[in-house]
PDB file of C-alpha atoms in Angstrom:
ATOM      1  CA  UNK T   1     -55.726  36.269 -26.801  1.00  0.00           C
ATOM      2  CA  UNK T   2     -52.580  38.021 -27.976  1.00  0.00           C
ATOM      3  CA  UNK T   3     -48.945  38.320 -26.987  1.00  0.00           C
ATOM      4  CA  UNK T   4     -48.751  34.653 -26.057  1.00  0.00           C
ATOM      5  CA  UNK T   5     -45.325  33.718 -24.684  1.00  0.00           C
ATOM      6  CA  UNK T   6     -44.125  30.183 -25.001  1.00  0.00           C
ATOM      7  CA  UNK T   7     -40.749  28.551 -24.739  1.00  0.00           C
ATOM      8  CA  UNK T   8     -38.803  26.067 -26.780  1.00  0.00           C
ATOM      9  CA  UNK T   9     -38.224  25.257 -30.460  1.00  0.00           C
ATOM     10  CA  UNK T  10     -40.644  23.645 -32.838  1.00  0.00           C
ATOM     11  CA  UNK T  11     -41.161  20.240 -31.196  1.00  0.00           C
ATOM     12  CA  UNK T  12     -42.641  18.510 -34.230  1.00  0.00           C
ATOM     13  CA  UNK T  13     -39.499  19.098 -36.308  1.00  0.00           C
ATOM     14  CA  UNK T  14     -37.261  17.965 -33.452  1.00  0.00           C
ATOM     15  CA  UNK T  15     -39.194  14.747 -32.897  1.00  0.00           C
ATOM     16  CA  UNK T  16     -39.404  14.052 -36.612  1.00  0.00           C
ATOM     17  CA  UNK T  17     -35.625  14.349 -36.922  1.00  0.00           C
ATOM     18  CA  UNK T  18     -35.077  12.147 -33.896  1.00  0.00           C
ATOM     19  CA  UNK T  19     -37.400   9.492 -35.266  1.00  0.00           C
ATOM     20  CA  UNK T  20     -35.685   9.474 -38.651  1.00  0.00           C
ATOM     21  CA  UNK T  21     -32.225   9.061 -37.144  1.00  0.00           C
ATOM     22  CA  UNK T  22     -33.229   6.432 -34.602  1.00  0.00           C
ATOM     23  CA  UNK T  23     -35.806   4.397 -36.463  1.00  0.00           C
ATOM     24  CA  UNK T  24     -38.279   4.916 -33.600  1.00  0.00           C
ATOM     25  CA  UNK T  25     -41.726   6.114 -34.656  1.00  0.00           C
ATOM     26  CA  UNK T  26     -42.692   9.125 -32.558  1.00  0.00           C
ATOM     27  CA  UNK T  27     -46.063  10.797 -32.695  1.00  0.00           C
ATOM     28  CA  UNK T  28     -45.839  14.563 -32.241  1.00  0.00           C
ATOM     29  CA  UNK T  29     -48.750  16.428 -30.663  1.00  0.00           C
ATOM     30  CA  UNK T  30     -51.044  18.643 -32.702  1.00  0.00           C
ATOM     31  CA  UNK T  31     -49.264  21.827 -31.721  1.00  0.00           C
ATOM     32  CA  UNK T  32     -49.154  25.113 -33.625  1.00  0.00           C
ATOM     33  CA  UNK T  33     -46.038  27.125 -34.405  1.00  0.00           C
ATOM     34  CA  UNK T  34     -47.108  30.478 -32.938  1.00  0.00           C
ATOM     35  CA  UNK T  35     -44.221  31.845 -30.920  1.00  0.00           C
ATOM     36  CA  UNK T  36     -41.839  28.977 -31.662  1.00  0.00           C
ATOM     37  CA  UNK T  37     -38.210  29.901 -32.035  1.00  0.00           C
ATOM     38  CA  UNK T  38     -36.414  29.604 -35.339  1.00  0.00           C
ATOM     39  CA  UNK T  39     -34.904  26.251 -36.275  1.00  0.00           C
ATOM     40  CA  UNK T  40     -31.449  27.790 -36.090  1.00  0.00           C
ATOM     41  CA  UNK T  41     -32.016  28.394 -32.381  1.00  0.00           C
ATOM     42  CA  UNK T  42     -32.749  24.770 -31.569  1.00  0.00           C
ATOM     43  CA  UNK T  43     -30.899  23.701 -28.404  1.00  0.00           C
ATOM     44  CA  UNK T  44     -28.160  21.081 -28.624  1.00  0.00           C
ATOM     45  CA  UNK T  45     -28.800  19.732 -25.118  1.00  0.00           C
ATOM     46  CA  UNK T  46     -31.055  16.669 -25.548  1.00  0.00           C
ATOM     47  CA  UNK T  47     -33.088  17.470 -22.437  1.00  0.00           C
ATOM     48  CA  UNK T  48     -33.715  21.016 -23.641  1.00  0.00           C
ATOM     49  CA  UNK T  49     -34.624  19.606 -27.034  1.00  0.00           C
ATOM     50  CA  UNK T  50     -37.148  17.301 -25.371  1.00  0.00           C
ATOM     51  CA  UNK T  51     -39.030  20.184 -23.757  1.00  0.00           C
ATOM     52  CA  UNK T  52     -42.569  20.564 -25.119  1.00  0.00           C
ATOM     53  CA  UNK T  53     -43.778  23.859 -26.516  1.00  0.00           C
ATOM     54  CA  UNK T  54     -44.873  25.356 -23.224  1.00  0.00           C
ATOM     55  CA  UNK T  55     -47.314  28.220 -22.707  1.00  0.00           C
ATOM     56  CA  UNK T  56     -46.167  30.208 -19.711  1.00  0.00           C
ATOM     57  CA  UNK T  57     -48.505  31.833 -17.200  1.00  0.00           C
ATOM     58  CA  UNK T  58     -48.561  35.146 -19.031  1.00  0.00           C
ATOM     59  CA  UNK T  59     -50.320  33.397 -21.918  1.00  0.00           C
ATOM     60  CA  UNK T  60     -53.409  32.802 -19.789  1.00  0.00           C
ATOM     61  CA  UNK T  61     -53.218  35.967 -17.671  1.00  0.00           C
ATOM     62  CA  UNK T  62     -52.430  34.115 -14.479  1.00  0.00           C
ATOM     63  CA  UNK T  63     -52.961  35.844 -11.160  1.00  0.00           C
ATOM     64  CA  UNK T  64     -49.927  36.330  -8.962  1.00  0.00           C
ATOM     65  CA  UNK T  65     -49.596  33.838  -6.096  1.00  0.00           C
ATOM     66  CA  UNK T  66     -50.890  35.061  -2.751  1.00  0.00           C
ATOM     67  CA  UNK T  67     -47.607  34.199  -1.048  1.00  0.00           C
ATOM     68  CA  UNK T  68     -44.158  33.003  -2.143  1.00  0.00           C
ATOM     69  CA  UNK T  69     -43.963  29.693  -3.968  1.00  0.00           C
ATOM     70  CA  UNK T  70     -41.953  26.985  -2.226  1.00  0.00           C
ATOM     71  CA  UNK T  71     -39.066  25.614  -4.293  1.00  0.00           C
ATOM     72  CA  UNK T  72     -37.085  22.628  -3.013  1.00  0.00           C
ATOM     73  CA  UNK T  73     -33.485  22.134  -4.089  1.00  0.00           C
ATOM     74  CA  UNK T  74     -34.042  18.416  -4.677  1.00  0.00           C
ATOM     75  CA  UNK T  75     -35.823  16.892  -7.649  1.00  0.00           C
ATOM     76  CA  UNK T  76     -39.211  15.206  -7.214  1.00  0.00           C
ATOM     77  CA  UNK T  77     -39.329  11.429  -6.947  1.00  0.00           C
ATOM     78  CA  UNK T  78     -42.561  10.849  -8.872  1.00  0.00           C
ATOM     79  CA  UNK T  79     -44.503  12.300 -11.795  1.00  0.00           C
ATOM     80  CA  UNK T  80     -48.220  12.048 -11.058  1.00  0.00           C
ATOM     81  CA  UNK T  81     -50.778  11.876 -13.879  1.00  0.00           C
ATOM     82  CA  UNK T  82     -54.209  13.407 -13.176  1.00  0.00           C
ATOM     83  CA  UNK T  83     -57.381  14.155 -15.063  1.00  0.00           C
ATOM     84  CA  UNK T  84     -59.178  17.452 -14.434  1.00  0.00           C
ATOM     85  CA  UNK T  85     -62.616  15.849 -13.922  1.00  0.00           C
ATOM     86  CA  UNK T  86     -64.057  18.352 -16.409  1.00  0.00           C
ATOM     87  CA  UNK T  87     -66.149  17.632 -19.526  1.00  0.00           C
ATOM     88  CA  UNK T  88     -64.409  16.020 -22.494  1.00  0.00           C
ATOM     89  CA  UNK T  89     -64.577  19.144 -24.596  1.00  0.00           C
ATOM     90  CA  UNK T  90     -64.425  19.006 -28.381  1.00  0.00           C
ATOM     91  CA  UNK T  91     -63.006  22.524 -28.495  1.00  0.00           C
ATOM     92  CA  UNK T  92     -59.356  21.815 -29.188  1.00  0.00           C
ATOM     93  CA  UNK T  93     -58.324  25.430 -29.711  1.00  0.00           C
ATOM     94  CA  UNK T  94     -55.490  27.233 -27.990  1.00  0.00           C
ATOM     95  CA  UNK T  95     -57.889  29.753 -26.460  1.00  0.00           C
ATOM     96  CA  UNK T  96     -59.862  26.932 -24.869  1.00  0.00           C
ATOM     97  CA  UNK T  97     -56.708  25.483 -23.346  1.00  0.00           C
ATOM     98  CA  UNK T  98     -55.612  28.840 -21.951  1.00  0.00           C
ATOM     99  CA  UNK T  99     -59.082  29.488 -20.527  1.00  0.00           C
ATOM    100  CA  UNK T 100     -58.936  26.058 -18.880  1.00  0.00           C
ATOM    101  CA  UNK T 101     -55.745  27.040 -17.046  1.00  0.00           C
ATOM    102  CA  UNK T 102     -57.401  30.243 -15.874  1.00  0.00           C
ATOM    103  CA  UNK T 103     -60.464  28.337 -14.648  1.00  0.00           C
ATOM    104  CA  UNK T 104     -58.326  25.861 -12.729  1.00  0.00           C
ATOM    105  CA  UNK T 105     -56.384  28.629 -11.011  1.00  0.00           C
ATOM    106  CA  UNK T 106     -59.582  30.491 -10.109  1.00  0.00           C
ATOM    107  CA  UNK T 107     -61.064  27.317  -8.613  1.00  0.00           C
ATOM    108  CA  UNK T 108     -57.938  26.476  -6.643  1.00  0.00           C
ATOM    109  CA  UNK T 109     -57.498  29.997  -5.280  1.00  0.00           C
ATOM    110  CA  UNK T 110     -61.117  31.086  -4.799  1.00  0.00           C
ATOM    111  CA  UNK T 111     -62.818  27.802  -3.864  1.00  0.00           C
ATOM    112  CA  UNK T 112     -59.984  25.823  -2.275  1.00  0.00           C
ATOM    113  CA  UNK T 113     -58.235  28.833  -0.763  1.00  0.00           C
ATOM    114  CA  UNK T 114     -54.782  27.923  -2.062  1.00  0.00           C
ATOM    115  CA  UNK T 115     -52.044  30.406  -2.905  1.00  0.00           C
ATOM    116  CA  UNK T 116     -51.996  29.467  -6.606  1.00  0.00           C
ATOM    117  CA  UNK T 117     -52.905  26.724  -9.056  1.00  0.00           C
ATOM    118  CA  UNK T 118     -52.135  23.397  -7.435  1.00  0.00           C
ATOM    119  CA  UNK T 119     -50.652  21.473 -10.382  1.00  0.00           C
ATOM    120  CA  UNK T 120     -47.330  22.258 -11.998  1.00  0.00           C
ATOM    121  CA  UNK T 121     -48.416  21.578 -15.597  1.00  0.00           C
ATOM    122  CA  UNK T 122     -51.674  21.272 -17.547  1.00  0.00           C
ATOM    123  CA  UNK T 123     -52.343  19.644 -20.928  1.00  0.00           C
ATOM    124  CA  UNK T 124     -55.506  20.461 -22.871  1.00  0.00           C
ATOM    125  CA  UNK T 125     -57.427  18.062 -25.073  1.00  0.00           C
ATOM    126  CA  UNK T 126     -56.013  20.008 -28.018  1.00  0.00           C
ATOM    127  CA  UNK T 127     -52.513  19.012 -26.921  1.00  0.00           C
ATOM    128  CA  UNK T 128     -51.379  22.393 -25.587  1.00  0.00           C
ATOM    129  CA  UNK T 129     -49.037  22.263 -22.588  1.00  0.00           C
ATOM    130  CA  UNK T 130     -49.321  25.076 -20.046  1.00  0.00           C
ATOM    131  CA  UNK T 131     -47.496  26.150 -16.934  1.00  0.00           C
ATOM    132  CA  UNK T 132     -49.594  25.813 -13.791  1.00  0.00           C
ATOM    133  CA  UNK T 133     -48.053  26.802 -10.465  1.00  0.00           C
ATOM    134  CA  UNK T 134     -45.703  29.759 -10.691  1.00  0.00           C
ATOM    135  CA  UNK T 135     -41.947  29.192 -11.245  1.00  0.00           C
ATOM    136  CA  UNK T 136     -42.414  25.658 -12.558  1.00  0.00           C
ATOM    137  CA  UNK T 137     -40.394  25.916 -15.814  1.00  0.00           C
ATOM    138  CA  UNK T 138     -37.482  27.639 -14.100  1.00  0.00           C
ATOM    139  CA  UNK T 139     -37.420  24.998 -11.366  1.00  0.00           C
ATOM    140  CA  UNK T 140     -37.492  22.126 -13.870  1.00  0.00           C
ATOM    141  CA  UNK T 141     -34.582  23.680 -15.786  1.00  0.00           C
ATOM    142  CA  UNK T 142     -32.598  23.847 -12.535  1.00  0.00           C
ATOM    143  CA  UNK T 143     -33.478  20.302 -11.446  1.00  0.00           C
ATOM    144  CA  UNK T 144     -35.523  21.701  -8.555  1.00  0.00           C
ATOM    145  CA  UNK T 145     -39.076  21.079  -7.405  1.00  0.00           C
ATOM    146  CA  UNK T 146     -41.880  23.608  -7.112  1.00  0.00           C
ATOM    147  CA  UNK T 147     -44.122  22.321  -4.321  1.00  0.00           C
ATOM    148  CA  UNK T 148     -47.691  22.138  -5.576  1.00  0.00           C
ATOM    149  CA  UNK T 149     -50.990  20.910  -4.170  1.00  0.00           C
ATOM    150  CA  UNK T 150     -52.249  17.925  -6.150  1.00  0.00           C
ATOM    151  CA  UNK T 151     -51.599  14.650  -4.271  1.00  0.00           C
ATOM    152  CA  UNK T 152     -52.241  14.467  -0.549  1.00  0.00           C
ATOM    153  CA  UNK T 153     -49.188  13.907   1.685  1.00  0.00           C
ATOM    154  CA  UNK T 154     -46.786  13.604  -1.266  1.00  0.00           C
ATOM    155  CA  UNK T 155     -46.640  17.143  -2.639  1.00  0.00           C
ATOM    156  CA  UNK T 156     -43.034  17.587  -1.551  1.00  0.00           C
ATOM    157  CA  UNK T 157     -41.925  14.601  -3.660  1.00  0.00           C
ATOM    158  CA  UNK T 158     -44.273  14.601  -6.664  1.00  0.00           C
ATOM    159  CA  UNK T 159     -44.810  16.853  -9.676  1.00  0.00           C
ATOM    160  CA  UNK T 160     -48.314  16.772 -11.135  1.00  0.00           C
ATOM    161  CA  UNK T 161     -49.742  16.996 -14.648  1.00  0.00           C
ATOM    162  CA  UNK T 162     -53.435  17.835 -15.047  1.00  0.00           C
ATOM    163  CA  UNK T 163     -54.868  16.328 -18.247  1.00  0.00           C
ATOM    164  CA  UNK T 164     -58.081  17.967 -19.396  1.00  0.00           C
ATOM    165  CA  UNK T 165     -61.111  15.703 -19.303  1.00  0.00           C
ATOM    166  CA  UNK T 166     -62.710  12.826 -17.414  1.00  0.00           C
ATOM    167  CA  UNK T 167     -61.332   9.395 -18.293  1.00  0.00           C
ATOM    168  CA  UNK T 168     -63.418   6.991 -16.263  1.00  0.00           C
ATOM    169  CA  UNK T 169     -64.803   5.480 -19.480  1.00  0.00           C
ATOM    170  CA  UNK T 170     -63.623   7.706 -22.362  1.00  0.00           C
ATOM    171  CA  UNK T 171     -60.130   7.919 -23.829  1.00  0.00           C
ATOM    172  CA  UNK T 172     -58.005  11.073 -24.071  1.00  0.00           C
ATOM    173  CA  UNK T 173     -57.452  12.588 -27.494  1.00  0.00           C
ATOM    174  CA  UNK T 174     -54.415  11.602 -29.527  1.00  0.00           C
ATOM    175  CA  UNK T 175     -53.135  15.181 -29.304  1.00  0.00           C
ATOM    176  CA  UNK T 176     -53.301  15.123 -25.504  1.00  0.00           C
ATOM    177  CA  UNK T 177     -51.691  11.678 -25.314  1.00  0.00           C
ATOM    178  CA  UNK T 178     -48.814  12.650 -27.607  1.00  0.00           C
ATOM    179  CA  UNK T 179     -48.150  15.852 -25.679  1.00  0.00           C
ATOM    180  CA  UNK T 180     -48.290  13.914 -22.415  1.00  0.00           C
ATOM    181  CA  UNK T 181     -45.604  11.527 -23.697  1.00  0.00           C
ATOM    182  CA  UNK T 182     -43.380  14.464 -24.722  1.00  0.00           C
ATOM    183  CA  UNK T 183     -43.876  16.157 -21.371  1.00  0.00           C
ATOM    184  CA  UNK T 184     -43.183  12.993 -19.402  1.00  0.00           C
ATOM    185  CA  UNK T 185     -39.986  12.317 -21.388  1.00  0.00           C
ATOM    186  CA  UNK T 186     -38.818  15.875 -20.743  1.00  0.00           C
ATOM    187  CA  UNK T 187     -39.483  15.603 -17.005  1.00  0.00           C
ATOM    188  CA  UNK T 188     -37.793  12.215 -16.708  1.00  0.00           C
ATOM    189  CA  UNK T 189     -34.718  13.624 -18.411  1.00  0.00           C
ATOM    190  CA  UNK T 190     -34.657  16.884 -16.486  1.00  0.00           C
ATOM    191  CA  UNK T 191     -35.030  15.145 -13.122  1.00  0.00           C
ATOM    192  CA  UNK T 192     -33.028  11.983 -13.819  1.00  0.00           C
ATOM    193  CA  UNK T 193     -36.062   9.755 -13.330  1.00  0.00           C
ATOM    194  CA  UNK T 194     -36.770   6.357 -14.775  1.00  0.00           C
ATOM    195  CA  UNK T 195     -40.141   6.145 -16.587  1.00  0.00           C
ATOM    196  CA  UNK T 196     -41.257   3.775 -13.812  1.00  0.00           C
ATOM    197  CA  UNK T 197     -41.606   6.954 -11.714  1.00  0.00           C
ATOM    198  CA  UNK T 198     -44.673   7.882 -13.808  1.00  0.00           C
ATOM    199  CA  UNK T 199     -47.706   7.022 -11.672  1.00  0.00           C
ATOM    200  CA  UNK T 200     -51.367   7.861 -11.286  1.00  0.00           C
ATOM    201  CA  UNK T 201     -53.027   9.885  -8.540  1.00  0.00           C
ATOM    202  CA  UNK T 202     -54.872   6.762  -7.348  1.00  0.00           C
ATOM    203  CA  UNK T 203     -51.534   5.105  -6.592  1.00  0.00           C
ATOM    204  CA  UNK T 204     -51.184   7.449  -3.598  1.00  0.00           C
ATOM    205  CA  UNK T 205     -54.686   8.537  -2.578  1.00  0.00           C
ATOM    206  CA  UNK T 206     -58.157   6.988  -2.494  1.00  0.00           C
ATOM    207  CA  UNK T 207     -59.531   8.389  -5.751  1.00  0.00           C
ATOM    208  CA  UNK T 208     -60.625   7.305  -9.220  1.00  0.00           C
ATOM    209  CA  UNK T 209     -58.195   9.848 -10.743  1.00  0.00           C
ATOM    210  CA  UNK T 210     -56.919   9.763 -13.486  1.00  0.00           C
ATOM    211  CA  UNK T 211     -59.851   7.556 -14.496  1.00  0.00           C
ATOM    212  CA  UNK T 212     -59.863   3.856 -15.332  1.00  0.00           C
ATOM    213  CA  UNK T 213     -59.015   4.422 -19.008  1.00  0.00           C
ATOM    214  CA  UNK T 214     -56.098   6.828 -18.560  1.00  0.00           C
ATOM    215  CA  UNK T 215     -54.783   4.821 -15.617  1.00  0.00           C
ATOM    216  CA  UNK T 216     -54.780   1.659 -17.737  1.00  0.00           C
ATOM    217  CA  UNK T 217     -52.733   3.542 -20.350  1.00  0.00           C
ATOM    218  CA  UNK T 218     -49.836   4.192 -17.946  1.00  0.00           C
ATOM    219  CA  UNK T 219     -47.784   1.084 -18.913  1.00  0.00           C
ATOM    220  CA  UNK T 220     -47.960   2.056 -22.589  1.00  0.00           C
ATOM    221  CA  UNK T 221     -47.150   5.668 -21.745  1.00  0.00           C
ATOM    222  CA  UNK T 222     -44.054   4.546 -19.833  1.00  0.00           C
ATOM    223  CA  UNK T 223     -42.964   2.471 -22.841  1.00  0.00           C
ATOM    224  CA  UNK T 224     -43.469   5.391 -25.212  1.00  0.00           C
ATOM    225  CA  UNK T 225     -41.548   7.684 -22.877  1.00  0.00           C
ATOM    226  CA  UNK T 226     -38.649   5.214 -22.860  1.00  0.00           C
ATOM    227  CA  UNK T 227     -38.686   5.115 -26.681  1.00  0.00           C
ATOM    228  CA  UNK T 228     -38.811   8.906 -26.896  1.00  0.00           C
ATOM    229  CA  UNK T 229     -35.911   9.341 -24.477  1.00  0.00           C
ATOM    230  CA  UNK T 230     -33.844   6.806 -26.415  1.00  0.00           C
ATOM    231  CA  UNK T 231     -34.636   8.555 -29.711  1.00  0.00           C
ATOM    232  CA  UNK T 232     -33.493  11.895 -28.307  1.00  0.00           C
ATOM    233  CA  UNK T 233     -30.389  10.436 -26.643  1.00  0.00           C
ATOM    234  CA  UNK T 234     -31.619  11.324 -23.164  1.00  0.00           C
ATOM    235  CA  UNK T 235     -29.998   9.100 -20.517  1.00  0.00           C
ATOM    236  CA  UNK T 236     -32.487   6.794 -18.802  1.00  0.00           C
ATOM    237  CA  UNK T 237     -31.886   6.469 -15.076  1.00  0.00           C
ATOM    238  CA  UNK T 238     -32.096   3.160 -13.301  1.00  0.00           C
ATOM    239  CA  UNK T 239     -35.414   2.367 -11.686  1.00  0.00           C
ATOM    240  CA  UNK T 240     -35.627   3.517  -8.096  1.00  0.00           C
ATOM    241  CA  UNK T 241     -35.878   0.874  -5.397  1.00  0.00           C
ATOM    242  CA  UNK T 242     -39.151   0.816  -3.502  1.00  0.00           C
ATOM    243  CA  UNK T 243     -39.033   3.018  -0.424  1.00  0.00           C
ATOM    244  CA  UNK T 244     -41.170   4.137   2.481  1.00  0.00           C
ATOM    245  CA  UNK T 245     -42.425   7.142   0.511  1.00  0.00           C
ATOM    246  CA  UNK T 246     -43.655   4.967  -2.358  1.00  0.00           C
ATOM    247  CA  UNK T 247     -47.236   4.485  -3.548  1.00  0.00           C
ATOM    248  CA  UNK T 248     -49.611   2.845  -1.089  1.00  0.00           C
ATOM    249  CA  UNK T 249     -52.223   1.832  -3.691  1.00  0.00           C
ATOM    250  CA  UNK T 250     -55.376   2.527  -1.657  1.00  0.00           C
ATOM    251  CA  UNK T 251     -58.745   1.291  -2.821  1.00  0.00           C
ATOM    252  CA  UNK T 252     -60.643   3.367  -5.362  1.00  0.00           C
ATOM    253  CA  UNK T 253     -63.768   4.758  -3.642  1.00  0.00           C
ATOM    254  CA  UNK T 254     -67.206   3.813  -4.933  1.00  0.00           C
ATOM    255  CA  UNK T 255     -68.826   7.102  -3.941  1.00  0.00           C
ATOM    256  CA  UNK T 256     -66.293   9.751  -4.923  1.00  0.00           C
ATOM    257  CA  UNK T 257     -67.926  13.176  -5.480  1.00  0.00           C
ATOM    258  CA  UNK T 258     -68.579  13.990  -9.113  1.00  0.00           C
ATOM    259  CA  UNK T 259     -68.096  17.645  -9.994  1.00  0.00           C
ATOM    260  CA  UNK T 260     -65.702  19.744 -12.009  1.00  0.00           C
ATOM    261  CA  UNK T 261     -62.111  19.885 -10.775  1.00  0.00           C
ATOM    262  CA  UNK T 262     -62.630  17.323  -8.019  1.00  0.00           C
ATOM    263  CA  UNK T 263     -60.292  14.363  -8.379  1.00  0.00           C
ATOM    264  CA  UNK T 264     -59.464  13.045  -4.965  1.00  0.00           C
ATOM    265  CA  UNK T 265     -57.457  14.194  -1.939  1.00  0.00           C
ATOM    266  CA  UNK T 266     -55.014  16.958  -2.878  1.00  0.00           C
ATOM    267  CA  UNK T 267     -53.554  18.121   0.420  1.00  0.00           C
ATOM    268  CA  UNK T 268     -52.944  16.193   3.635  1.00  0.00           C
ATOM    269  CA  UNK T 269     -51.565  16.720   7.145  1.00  0.00           C
ATOM    270  CA  UNK T 270     -48.066  15.675   6.038  1.00  0.00           C
ATOM    271  CA  UNK T 271     -47.877  18.346   3.334  1.00  0.00           C
ATOM    272  CA  UNK T 272     -45.957  21.600   3.482  1.00  0.00           C
ATOM    273  CA  UNK T 273     -47.826  22.874   0.425  1.00  0.00           C
ATOM    274  CA  UNK T 274     -50.492  25.558   0.483  1.00  0.00           C
TER     275      UNK T 274
END
């Protein structure tokens, strides 16, 4: 694939500099430099600096949404971690990651009948971070929320990250994990969220998603996000008090369907998403 647009400066150099000045050890994802801006163009805003190298929809030849994307003026309350329920591929290339995004959109639009890809962001096992639902990067930059379709009855208050693979018994790659930490730190900063707002799909809906292994990693991921935000001088918001729209922690089903792209309830009667 050619003419691949992506945003943001070289993240590895930014994180390396932050780690050296703070004393915090940060593990950068295995990301290439294709399309990265010059070091002289690095943003001074710490939240902008935290942004991962993001492949926009044009990189994977996304289809246009069938109808206008809903954008709410308010920030989301939660960041929901998912797995894609696809094979744990050993192809860590950029092309594989871009093709994954295309496959997800095709499934969501052609099989599920949605207007676009349901998730806002996708991370491949090679550590590449890609835009999912249209207008997501612009909304994040403005502190607004693109309404997706990824967690039933909470799509108006949760932004979702699809992580390539199935993590019921296997672990995600280091490249994926490192990119997930970067992405989570960026989102927490952009939306003024405490890392405690990072949750799993199963916290809201009856599903095994994001798998027992990735779900068990959430406490460590929150700690790493806190360290990353501190290293980059991103203010860390106070933890939000429990509210009526908080996780309900339903039981994980014993007989959840097992096929590609299925990872629990994604749209419910309380949703305005489509």
